Short mmCIF file of C-alpha atoms and ligand atoms in Angstrom, two decimals:
data_model
loop_
_atom_site.label_atom_id
_atom_site.label_comp_id
_atom_site.label_asym_id
_atom_site.label_seq_id
_atom_site.Cartn_x
_atom_site.Cartn_y
_atom_site.Cartn_z
CA MET A 9 8.08 -38.85 -5.86
CA SER A 10 9.94 -36.03 -3.56
CA GLY A 11 13.39 -34.73 -4.76
CA GLY A 12 15.82 -33.44 -2.29
CA ASP A 13 17.72 -36.66 -1.42
CA GLY A 14 20.83 -34.68 -2.59
CA TYR A 15 23.23 -35.50 -5.12
CA LEU A 16 22.97 -39.58 -5.50
CA SER A 17 26.41 -41.30 -7.02
CA SER A 18 25.76 -43.14 -10.34
CA HIS A 19 26.50 -46.35 -11.09
CA LEU A 20 27.04 -45.89 -14.68
CA TRP A 21 29.15 -42.37 -14.81
CA ASP A 22 31.17 -41.90 -11.72
CA THR A 23 33.91 -44.78 -12.01
CA SER A 24 36.77 -42.60 -12.62
CA ASP A 25 38.53 -40.43 -10.60
CA LEU A 26 38.38 -37.62 -13.43
CA TYR A 27 34.42 -37.75 -13.38
CA ARG A 28 34.29 -37.71 -9.51
CA ASN A 29 36.31 -34.74 -9.59
CA ALA A 30 34.86 -33.30 -12.26
CA VAL A 31 31.38 -33.56 -10.19
CA THR A 32 33.08 -32.64 -6.86
CA GLU A 33 34.47 -29.02 -8.64
CA LEU A 34 31.00 -28.66 -10.25
CA LEU A 35 29.37 -28.84 -6.68
CA GLU A 36 31.60 -26.55 -4.92
CA ALA A 37 31.02 -24.01 -7.83
CA ALA A 38 27.03 -24.40 -7.45
CA ASN A 39 27.66 -24.06 -3.85
CA VAL A 40 29.27 -20.99 -3.98
CA MET A 41 27.36 -19.46 -6.23
CA LYS A 42 24.06 -20.65 -4.90
CA LEU A 43 23.10 -22.00 -8.20
CA ASP A 44 19.70 -23.55 -8.42
CA PRO A 45 19.73 -26.90 -7.24
CA ASN A 46 17.62 -28.02 -10.33
CA ILE A 47 20.25 -26.74 -13.19
CA ALA A 48 22.93 -28.49 -10.90
CA GLU A 49 21.02 -31.54 -11.02
CA ARG A 50 20.92 -31.46 -14.55
CA LEU A 51 24.54 -30.61 -15.24
CA ARG A 52 25.94 -33.38 -12.84
CA VAL A 53 25.18 -36.08 -15.56
CA PRO A 54 25.92 -36.36 -19.55
CA LYS A 55 22.75 -35.88 -21.75
CA ARG A 56 23.94 -38.66 -23.70
CA ALA A 57 26.55 -41.05 -24.71
CA MET A 58 27.46 -44.07 -27.23
CA ILE A 59 29.56 -47.09 -26.77
CA VAL A 60 30.73 -48.64 -29.74
CA SER A 61 32.37 -51.82 -30.94
CA VAL A 62 35.01 -51.09 -33.13
CA PRO A 63 36.20 -54.59 -35.41
CA ILE A 64 39.68 -53.80 -37.15
CA ARG A 65 41.60 -56.37 -39.44
CA LEU A 66 45.16 -55.83 -37.76
CA ASP A 67 48.20 -56.06 -40.47
CA ASP A 68 49.00 -59.80 -39.19
CA GLY A 69 45.31 -60.67 -40.67
CA HIS A 70 43.79 -61.28 -37.08
CA ILE A 71 40.51 -59.01 -36.32
CA LYS A 72 40.68 -57.38 -33.27
CA THR A 73 37.54 -55.63 -31.80
CA PHE A 74 38.22 -52.00 -29.70
CA GLU A 75 35.52 -50.16 -27.46
CA GLY A 76 35.05 -46.95 -28.35
CA TYR A 77 32.69 -43.73 -27.07
CA ARG A 78 31.22 -40.49 -27.68
CA VAL A 79 29.74 -38.52 -24.84
CA GLN A 80 27.66 -35.60 -25.43
CA HIS A 81 27.43 -33.87 -22.00
CA ASN A 82 25.38 -30.71 -22.62
CA MET A 83 24.11 -29.29 -25.68
CA THR A 84 22.11 -25.97 -24.62
CA LEU A 85 24.38 -23.73 -26.19
CA GLY A 86 25.20 -25.25 -29.51
CA PRO A 87 26.49 -28.56 -31.15
CA GLY A 88 28.87 -30.59 -28.92
CA LYS A 89 32.66 -29.93 -29.46
CA GLY A 90 35.30 -32.02 -27.85
CA GLY A 91 38.35 -34.19 -28.61
CA ILE A 92 38.94 -37.80 -29.36
CA ARG A 93 41.16 -39.75 -27.47
CA PHE A 94 43.36 -42.85 -27.94
CA HIS A 95 44.75 -44.59 -24.91
CA PRO A 96 45.05 -47.48 -23.64
CA GLU A 97 42.76 -46.64 -20.13
CA VAL A 98 40.60 -44.73 -21.43
CA ASN A 99 36.76 -45.67 -20.46
CA LEU A 100 33.15 -44.42 -20.50
CA SER A 101 33.29 -42.46 -16.89
CA GLU A 102 36.55 -40.49 -17.83
CA VAL A 103 35.14 -39.64 -21.23
CA ALA A 104 32.12 -38.37 -19.42
CA GLY A 105 34.09 -36.39 -17.06
CA LEU A 106 36.13 -34.90 -20.05
CA ALA A 107 32.76 -34.18 -21.75
CA MET A 108 31.76 -32.30 -18.54
CA LEU A 109 34.69 -29.80 -18.59
CA MET A 110 34.46 -29.34 -22.71
CA THR A 111 30.64 -28.10 -21.54
CA PHE A 112 32.31 -25.25 -19.04
CA LYS A 113 35.21 -24.65 -20.98
CA CYS A 114 32.91 -23.60 -24.43
CA SER A 115 30.45 -21.62 -22.12
CA LEU A 116 33.02 -20.01 -19.78
CA VAL A 117 34.91 -18.63 -23.17
CA GLY A 118 31.65 -17.64 -24.61
CA LEU A 119 31.45 -19.96 -27.60
CA PRO A 120 28.14 -21.16 -28.75
CA LEU A 121 29.02 -25.03 -28.38
CA GLY A 122 28.46 -27.49 -26.13
CA GLY A 123 30.51 -29.99 -24.53
CA ALA A 124 31.34 -33.48 -25.74
CA LYS A 125 34.37 -35.89 -25.77
CA GLY A 126 35.17 -39.52 -27.42
CA GLY A 127 37.78 -42.18 -26.84
CA ILE A 128 38.74 -45.57 -28.19
CA ARG A 129 40.28 -48.03 -25.82
CA VAL A 130 43.79 -48.59 -27.51
CA ASP A 131 47.59 -47.92 -27.22
CA PRO A 132 48.21 -45.89 -30.33
CA SER A 133 51.69 -46.38 -30.11
CA GLN A 134 50.93 -50.13 -31.05
CA LEU A 135 49.17 -49.61 -34.24
CA SER A 136 50.61 -49.27 -37.73
CA ARG A 137 49.46 -46.17 -39.81
CA GLN A 138 47.01 -48.70 -41.89
CA GLU A 139 45.50 -50.10 -38.31
CA ALA A 140 45.01 -46.63 -36.83
CA GLN A 141 43.33 -45.36 -40.21
CA ALA A 142 41.20 -48.50 -39.92
CA LEU A 143 40.21 -47.83 -36.29
CA MET A 144 39.28 -44.32 -36.92
CA ARG A 145 37.37 -44.69 -40.10
CA ARG A 146 35.28 -47.69 -38.45
CA TYR A 147 34.61 -45.49 -35.50
CA THR A 148 33.30 -42.72 -37.70
CA THR A 149 31.01 -45.09 -39.15
CA GLU A 150 29.79 -46.39 -35.67
CA ILE A 151 28.89 -43.02 -34.49
CA ASN A 152 27.97 -41.30 -37.67
CA MET A 153 24.27 -40.69 -36.47
CA ILE A 154 25.48 -38.58 -33.24
CA ILE A 155 27.85 -36.10 -35.16
CA GLY A 156 27.86 -33.42 -37.55
CA PRO A 157 28.74 -29.86 -38.57
CA ASP A 158 25.36 -29.04 -36.56
CA LYS A 159 25.22 -32.00 -34.01
CA ASP A 160 28.47 -32.64 -32.63
CA ILE A 161 32.15 -31.77 -33.92
CA PRO A 162 35.46 -33.97 -32.95
CA ALA A 163 38.69 -32.83 -32.84
CA PRO A 164 42.21 -34.35 -32.05
CA ASP A 165 43.29 -35.39 -28.27
CA VAL A 166 45.60 -37.17 -26.72
CA GLY A 167 47.27 -39.94 -29.15
CA THR A 168 45.45 -38.61 -32.39
CA ASP A 169 46.16 -35.37 -34.16
CA SER A 170 45.15 -33.83 -37.70
CA ARG A 171 45.75 -37.02 -39.59
CA HIS A 172 42.85 -39.02 -37.85
CA MET A 173 40.60 -35.75 -38.26
CA ALA A 174 41.28 -35.92 -42.29
CA TRP A 175 40.30 -39.97 -41.96
CA MET A 176 37.44 -39.03 -40.42
CA MET A 177 36.06 -36.07 -42.49
CA ASP A 178 36.64 -38.30 -45.48
CA THR A 179 34.70 -41.12 -44.08
CA PHE A 180 31.76 -39.00 -42.79
CA SER A 181 31.92 -37.35 -46.44
CA GLN A 182 32.14 -40.52 -48.17
CA GLU A 183 28.67 -41.81 -46.54
CA LYS A 184 26.91 -38.01 -47.03
CA GLY A 185 28.45 -38.19 -50.89
CA PHE A 186 29.98 -34.99 -50.90
CA ALA A 187 32.68 -32.99 -48.65
CA VAL A 188 31.84 -32.21 -45.34
CA PRO A 189 34.92 -30.34 -43.55
CA GLY A 190 32.66 -29.16 -40.69
CA VAL A 191 32.37 -32.29 -39.26
CA VAL A 192 35.89 -31.81 -37.43
CA THR A 193 38.14 -29.30 -36.40
CA GLY A 194 41.73 -29.84 -36.50
CA LYS A 195 42.13 -30.95 -39.62
CA PRO A 196 45.12 -30.60 -42.36
CA ILE A 197 45.11 -26.67 -43.92
CA GLU A 198 44.91 -28.44 -47.17
CA ILE A 199 41.11 -29.68 -46.52
CA GLY A 200 39.71 -26.98 -44.59
CA GLY A 201 42.04 -26.66 -41.22
CA SER A 202 42.67 -23.41 -39.89
CA LEU A 203 46.02 -21.83 -39.73
CA GLY A 204 47.43 -21.59 -35.81
CA ARG A 205 45.20 -24.57 -34.63
CA ALA A 206 48.00 -26.89 -34.25
CA GLU A 207 49.64 -24.42 -31.88
CA SER A 208 46.51 -22.79 -30.26
CA THR A 209 46.37 -24.50 -27.11
CA GLY A 210 49.71 -24.05 -26.22
CA ARG A 211 49.97 -20.66 -27.04
CA GLY A 212 46.74 -20.08 -25.09
CA VAL A 213 48.39 -21.83 -22.20
CA VAL A 214 51.48 -19.12 -22.41
CA TYR A 215 49.00 -16.29 -22.85
CA THR A 216 47.36 -17.15 -19.77
CA ILE A 217 50.80 -17.14 -18.09
CA GLN A 218 51.55 -13.35 -18.82
CA TYR A 219 47.72 -12.45 -17.77
CA ALA A 220 48.31 -14.20 -14.84
CA VAL A 221 51.68 -12.54 -14.23
CA GLN A 222 50.00 -9.14 -15.18
CA PHE A 223 47.22 -9.92 -12.68
CA LEU A 224 49.34 -10.84 -9.91
CA LYS A 225 50.82 -7.79 -10.08
CA ASP A 226 47.93 -5.52 -10.67
CA ASN A 227 46.71 -6.72 -7.33
CA GLY A 228 49.59 -5.91 -5.12
CA LYS A 229 50.82 -9.77 -5.09
CA SER A 230 54.65 -10.72 -5.64
CA ALA A 231 54.57 -12.60 -9.38
CA PRO A 232 57.78 -13.94 -10.93
CA LYS A 233 59.08 -12.81 -14.49
CA ILE A 234 58.38 -14.60 -17.29
CA ASP A 235 61.87 -13.43 -18.80
CA GLY A 236 64.51 -15.25 -17.13
CA GLY A 237 61.99 -17.31 -14.89
CA THR A 238 62.12 -20.94 -14.51
CA VAL A 239 59.67 -23.11 -16.13
CA ALA A 240 59.06 -27.14 -15.91
CA VAL A 241 57.05 -28.88 -18.80
CA HIS A 242 55.00 -32.07 -17.71
CA GLY A 243 53.98 -33.86 -21.38
CA PHE A 244 55.84 -32.99 -24.32
CA GLY A 245 53.06 -33.55 -26.71
CA LYS A 246 50.98 -31.14 -28.70
CA VAL A 247 50.15 -28.76 -26.02
CA GLY A 248 53.14 -29.36 -24.37
CA ALA A 249 55.76 -28.95 -26.76
CA VAL A 250 54.56 -25.90 -28.02
CA ALA A 251 53.64 -24.45 -24.43
CA ALA A 252 57.82 -25.00 -24.06
CA GLU A 253 58.42 -23.58 -27.16
CA GLU A 254 56.24 -20.15 -26.98
CA ILE A 255 57.27 -19.56 -23.03
CA TYR A 256 61.53 -20.26 -24.30
CA HIS A 257 60.61 -17.76 -27.05
CA LEU A 258 59.38 -15.09 -24.27
CA GLY A 259 62.77 -15.38 -22.85
CA ALA A 260 62.10 -18.09 -19.80
CA LYS A 261 64.52 -20.74 -18.84
CA VAL A 262 62.81 -24.18 -19.21
CA VAL A 263 64.69 -26.23 -17.22
CA ALA A 264 63.02 -29.45 -17.80
CA VAL A 265 60.56 -31.23 -20.02
CA SER A 266 59.19 -34.86 -20.03
CA ASP A 267 57.04 -37.01 -21.61
CA ALA A 268 55.76 -40.92 -20.97
CA SER A 269 59.46 -42.21 -21.54
CA GLY A 270 60.78 -39.83 -18.80
CA GLY A 271 62.08 -36.44 -18.86
CA ILE A 272 65.28 -34.45 -19.10
CA TYR A 273 66.66 -31.64 -17.17
CA ASN A 274 69.37 -28.61 -17.69
CA LYS A 275 69.45 -25.82 -14.83
CA ASN A 276 70.67 -23.40 -17.31
CA GLY A 277 67.65 -23.86 -19.49
CA LEU A 278 67.08 -26.30 -22.29
CA ASN A 279 67.27 -25.22 -25.97
CA ILE A 280 63.37 -26.25 -26.96
CA PRO A 281 63.63 -25.56 -30.62
CA ASP A 282 66.37 -28.30 -30.79
CA VAL A 283 64.91 -30.57 -27.69
CA MET A 284 61.72 -30.65 -30.63
CA LYS A 285 64.12 -31.57 -33.63
CA TRP A 286 65.40 -34.26 -31.28
CA VAL A 287 61.96 -35.44 -30.68
CA GLU A 288 60.92 -35.22 -34.06
CA LYS A 289 63.75 -37.81 -34.80
CA ASN A 290 63.25 -40.01 -32.07
CA ARG A 291 59.80 -39.68 -30.66
CA VAL A 292 60.85 -38.98 -26.97
CA VAL A 293 62.84 -36.70 -24.82
CA ALA A 294 65.21 -39.30 -23.41
CA GLY A 295 68.42 -39.23 -24.54
CA TYR A 296 68.70 -35.51 -25.75
CA LYS A 297 72.62 -34.80 -25.21
CA GLU A 298 72.30 -31.12 -23.50
CA ALA A 299 70.66 -32.30 -20.30
CA GLU A 300 70.72 -34.95 -17.75
CA PRO A 301 67.62 -37.44 -17.08
CA ILE A 302 64.98 -36.68 -14.71
CA SER A 303 62.12 -38.55 -13.89
CA ASN A 304 58.20 -37.36 -14.16
CA ASP A 305 58.05 -37.26 -10.31
CA GLU A 306 61.13 -35.46 -9.90
CA LEU A 307 60.18 -32.99 -12.77
CA LEU A 308 56.94 -32.03 -10.58
CA ALA A 309 58.50 -31.27 -7.67
CA LEU A 310 61.47 -28.70 -9.07
CA PRO A 311 61.65 -25.36 -7.43
CA VAL A 312 60.38 -23.67 -10.75
CA ASP A 313 58.49 -20.27 -11.01
CA PHE A 314 55.90 -22.01 -13.95
CA LEU A 315 54.98 -25.47 -14.07
CA ILE A 316 52.76 -26.65 -16.81
CA PRO A 317 51.25 -29.88 -16.28
CA ALA A 318 50.39 -31.22 -20.12
CA ALA A 319 50.20 -34.95 -20.27
CA ILE A 320 47.29 -36.51 -18.82
CA ASP A 321 44.96 -36.24 -15.76
CA GLY A 322 45.65 -36.80 -12.26
CA VAL A 323 49.06 -36.28 -12.07
CA ILE A 324 49.41 -34.13 -8.79
CA THR A 325 47.49 -35.62 -5.98
CA MET A 326 46.98 -35.53 -2.20
CA LYS A 327 50.22 -38.05 -2.53
CA ASN A 328 52.84 -35.82 -3.83
CA VAL A 329 51.30 -32.39 -3.78
CA GLY A 330 53.86 -31.41 -0.81
CA ARG A 331 56.43 -31.96 -2.92
CA VAL A 332 55.38 -29.36 -5.43
CA LYS A 333 56.89 -25.74 -5.20
CA ALA A 334 55.91 -24.04 -8.49
CA LYS A 335 54.73 -20.24 -8.00
CA ILE A 336 52.07 -20.20 -10.84
CA ILE A 337 50.91 -23.62 -12.19
CA ALA A 338 49.36 -23.48 -15.60
CA GLU A 339 46.86 -26.69 -16.40
CA GLY A 340 47.66 -27.46 -19.99
CA ALA A 341 46.11 -30.89 -19.29
CA ASN A 342 42.73 -31.63 -18.18
CA GLY A 343 42.36 -32.21 -14.84
CA PRO A 344 45.93 -32.83 -13.85
CA ILE A 345 45.48 -31.66 -10.26
CA THR A 346 42.83 -33.37 -8.23
CA ALA A 347 40.33 -31.12 -6.48
CA ASP A 348 41.81 -31.77 -2.76
CA ALA A 349 45.28 -31.18 -4.14
CA MET A 350 44.36 -27.77 -5.68
CA LYS A 351 42.99 -26.64 -2.34
CA ASP A 352 46.48 -27.59 -0.59
CA LEU A 353 48.24 -25.89 -3.22
CA GLU A 354 46.15 -22.82 -3.05
CA GLY A 355 46.52 -22.64 0.68
CA ARG A 356 49.92 -22.36 0.41
CA GLY A 357 49.97 -19.43 -1.96
CA ALA A 358 50.25 -21.04 -5.23
CA PHE A 359 48.11 -19.16 -8.43
CA ILE A 360 46.52 -21.93 -10.67
CA ILE A 361 45.52 -21.63 -13.82
CA PRO A 362 42.60 -24.12 -14.19
CA ASP A 363 42.32 -26.28 -17.37
CA VAL A 364 38.88 -25.00 -18.46
CA LEU A 365 40.71 -21.49 -19.09
CA CYS A 366 44.12 -22.47 -19.33
CA ASN A 367 43.68 -24.72 -22.45
CA ALA A 368 41.00 -23.33 -24.18
CA GLY A 369 43.01 -22.04 -27.06
CA GLY A 370 42.52 -25.33 -28.76
CA VAL A 371 38.64 -25.21 -28.16
CA ILE A 372 38.67 -21.45 -29.44
CA VAL A 373 40.56 -21.93 -32.74
CA SER A 374 38.70 -24.91 -33.41
CA TYR A 375 35.38 -22.42 -33.31
CA PHE A 376 37.47 -20.13 -35.62
CA GLU A 377 38.38 -23.26 -37.91
CA TRP A 378 34.35 -24.08 -38.01
CA VAL A 379 33.23 -20.59 -38.63
CA GLN A 380 35.98 -20.15 -41.66
CA GLY A 381 34.84 -23.34 -42.90
CA ILE A 382 31.05 -22.27 -42.95
CA GLN A 383 31.87 -18.89 -44.73
CA ASN A 384 34.60 -20.45 -47.01
CA PHE A 385 36.35 -17.52 -46.19
CA PHE A 386 40.01 -17.94 -44.52
CA TRP A 387 42.07 -15.76 -42.03
CA SER A 388 45.92 -15.30 -41.96
CA GLU A 389 47.67 -16.82 -38.99
CA THR A 390 48.04 -13.26 -37.52
CA GLU A 391 44.23 -12.72 -37.32
CA VAL A 392 43.66 -15.88 -35.98
CA ASN A 393 46.20 -15.53 -33.15
CA ASN A 394 44.86 -11.91 -32.38
CA LYS A 395 41.17 -13.39 -32.07
CA LEU A 396 42.45 -15.94 -29.99
CA ALA A 397 44.25 -13.50 -27.81
CA GLU A 398 41.27 -11.74 -27.58
CA VAL A 399 38.83 -14.16 -26.47
CA MET A 400 41.30 -15.71 -23.99
CA SER A 401 42.03 -12.37 -22.39
CA ASN A 402 38.30 -11.65 -22.00
CA ALA A 403 37.70 -15.12 -20.41
CA PHE A 404 40.57 -14.39 -18.14
CA LYS A 405 38.83 -11.19 -16.75
CA ARG A 406 35.84 -12.82 -16.34
CA VAL A 407 37.38 -15.55 -14.40
CA THR A 408 39.43 -13.40 -12.37
CA ASP A 409 36.49 -11.15 -11.33
CA ASN A 410 34.35 -14.03 -10.15
CA TYR A 411 37.67 -14.91 -8.11
CA LEU A 412 37.82 -11.64 -6.81
CA LYS A 413 34.21 -11.52 -6.02
CA TYR A 414 33.58 -14.84 -4.54
CA LYS A 415 36.92 -14.99 -2.80
CA CYS A 416 37.00 -18.95 -4.07
CA GLY A 417 39.79 -20.69 -5.94
CA MET A 418 40.67 -19.92 -9.23
CA LYS A 419 39.10 -23.31 -10.66
CA THR A 420 35.98 -22.58 -8.91
CA ALA A 421 35.68 -19.20 -10.19
CA ALA A 422 36.07 -20.46 -13.88
CA LEU A 423 33.35 -22.86 -13.29
CA ILE A 424 31.20 -20.56 -11.81
CA THR A 425 32.16 -18.47 -14.56
CA GLY A 426 30.94 -21.25 -17.35
CA VAL A 427 28.00 -22.46 -15.17
CA ASP A 428 26.25 -18.84 -14.72
CA ARG A 429 26.22 -18.60 -18.72
CA LEU A 430 24.71 -21.86 -18.91
CA ASN A 431 22.43 -21.55 -16.30
CA LYS A 432 20.88 -18.51 -17.90
CA ALA A 433 20.85 -20.33 -21.08
CA MET A 434 18.72 -23.29 -19.56
CA LEU A 435 16.37 -21.21 -17.34
CA LEU A 436 15.46 -19.40 -20.80
CA ARG A 437 15.45 -22.57 -23.00
CA GLY A 438 13.11 -24.39 -19.94
CA LEU A 439 12.79 -28.44 -19.62
CA PHE A 440 11.10 -30.21 -22.20
CA PRO A 441 8.47 -31.59 -22.14
P1 NAD B 524 49.57 -35.82 -26.88
O1 NAD B 524 49.36 -37.25 -27.17
O2 NAD B 524 49.90 -35.13 -27.97
O3 NAD B 524 50.43 -35.50 -25.88
C1 NAD B 524 50.61 -35.93 -24.83
C2 NAD B 524 52.19 -36.16 -23.94
O4 NAD B 524 52.08 -36.47 -22.50
C3 NAD B 524 53.27 -37.18 -24.65
O5 NAD B 524 54.45 -36.21 -24.72
C4 NAD B 524 53.14 -38.10 -24.02
O6 NAD B 524 54.39 -38.78 -24.07
C5 NAD B 524 52.93 -37.49 -22.33
N1 NAD B 524 52.42 -38.43 -21.36
C6 NAD B 524 51.57 -39.44 -21.32
N2 NAD B 524 51.31 -40.04 -20.29
C7 NAD B 524 52.56 -39.59 -19.71
C8 NAD B 524 52.67 -39.80 -18.38
N3 NAD B 524 52.27 -40.95 -17.50
N4 NAD B 524 53.56 -39.05 -17.39
C9 NAD B 524 54.30 -38.12 -18.38
N5 NAD B 524 54.19 -37.67 -19.58
C10 NAD B 524 53.14 -38.48 -20.10
O7 NAD B 524 48.33 -34.96 -26.41
P2 NAD B 524 47.85 -33.40 -26.26
O8 NAD B 524 47.23 -33.12 -27.11
O9 NAD B 524 49.29 -32.76 -26.01
O10 NAD B 524 46.64 -33.55 -24.74
C11 NAD B 524 47.67 -33.07 -23.41
C12 NAD B 524 46.62 -33.06 -22.87
O11 NAD B 524 46.07 -31.50 -22.89
C13 NAD B 524 45.51 -33.93 -22.39
O12 NAD B 524 44.95 -33.95 -21.19
C14 NAD B 524 44.35 -33.20 -23.23
O13 NAD B 524 43.20 -33.53 -23.32
C15 NAD B 524 44.77 -31.92 -22.88
N6 NAD B 524 43.99 -30.74 -23.95
C16 NAD B 524 44.52 -31.04 -25.64
C17 NAD B 524 44.15 -30.18 -26.33
C18 NAD B 524 44.90 -29.99 -27.84
O14 NAD B 524 44.51 -29.09 -28.57
N7 NAD B 524 45.29 -30.73 -28.28
C19 NAD B 524 43.27 -29.14 -26.09
C20 NAD B 524 43.08 -28.91 -24.91
C21 NAD B 524 43.10 -29.50 -23.72
#
């Protein structure tokens, strides 16, 4: 049989825009860096996936079965790593695309980890605490043969948090007969979590914005100032709220933030710690007094210096990209800008900090949590933050070196950085059998 029939689409994986987008970006990077086509052929599909049915008894006594997934994209560099998403529209293809992004993210920041992702097709806002716990525990049991501290280590993602990780760790440990804290990261501190993990992704987003401003200045380009600069944040969850708070404390004017219920706007800048208190009580940003309402679409089109899309994928597409005016866009979420929209933005002079670099703070501190757990030796938050900044600034430098070398977009440069390390490792390990 001869190869060389190009990249055939797959009937199984590529049903979501997110997956197709990730493959398009991979192939673009492969083309620019002149990657060995045999390596690209192996990277364009996941290594393994598990689809499970997750039946639970609801509070009203009925049994309902949910669909769950865990996809391991590539484990050349180490155990799989990636979050678990609770979302009503999550599907196998989307999880596979997110797992692929995790492979490149872990590789580009230099971690000894591979890429994985999981999800359950459920609307978490409709679950009681008891139902969420039952769902997480049963899902853990269903996938327990492919996860573990040396195999694949889940973490929180959209719709899940440290409580879900505690339930997952407990269920896995009950089945083993002893405590296995290393099976998950993003755990509560009391059971082996790391200081600074909860804030790490949002904090890392703001580190990369600082590095981007400096990089532009160093290369003779105009760059907005953070102190006094204007910011809009799309998505006010674990990533968006922390990023908004961090940049607010650096003196920026965060003029708008939003969540799934809509947004709020104040041209003089929102008091972010106060908005966070409001959200703690009311769950959504809508209704906050010192602001006027704004739609998510309007927020994306604001003439701000910095835009942080930190909610979900596919929010800036060819349909709305023409209205986006921000000078620096930091992809806090995974895949918020489609590949074609990104080309359009860069063509118009916007500087984009791509997801695999911008939101890598979470997986970096997850790695620190895993390392601290293995050693049973825990670091102070200052130590965690200093090490996070060091890893992120080195990664930013590697990506911008490739950006200048290949004269390509930042996303392509980031993928080249990740794929290059993987390529060397895959060639050294060879193809079994
Ligand atoms: P989260 O569930 O804590 O928050 C998501 C936020 O987005 C919420 O405010 C929600 O209301 C809002 N949202 C959802 N749908 C929306 C819509 N259609 N329009 C506007 N807002 C909407 O999730 P998170 O952990 O903050 O994750 C956000 C993104 O960051 C995801 O893409 C995730 O994969 C990525 N990410 C998260 C981490 C992490 O450590 N949590 C790490 C890396 C990447």
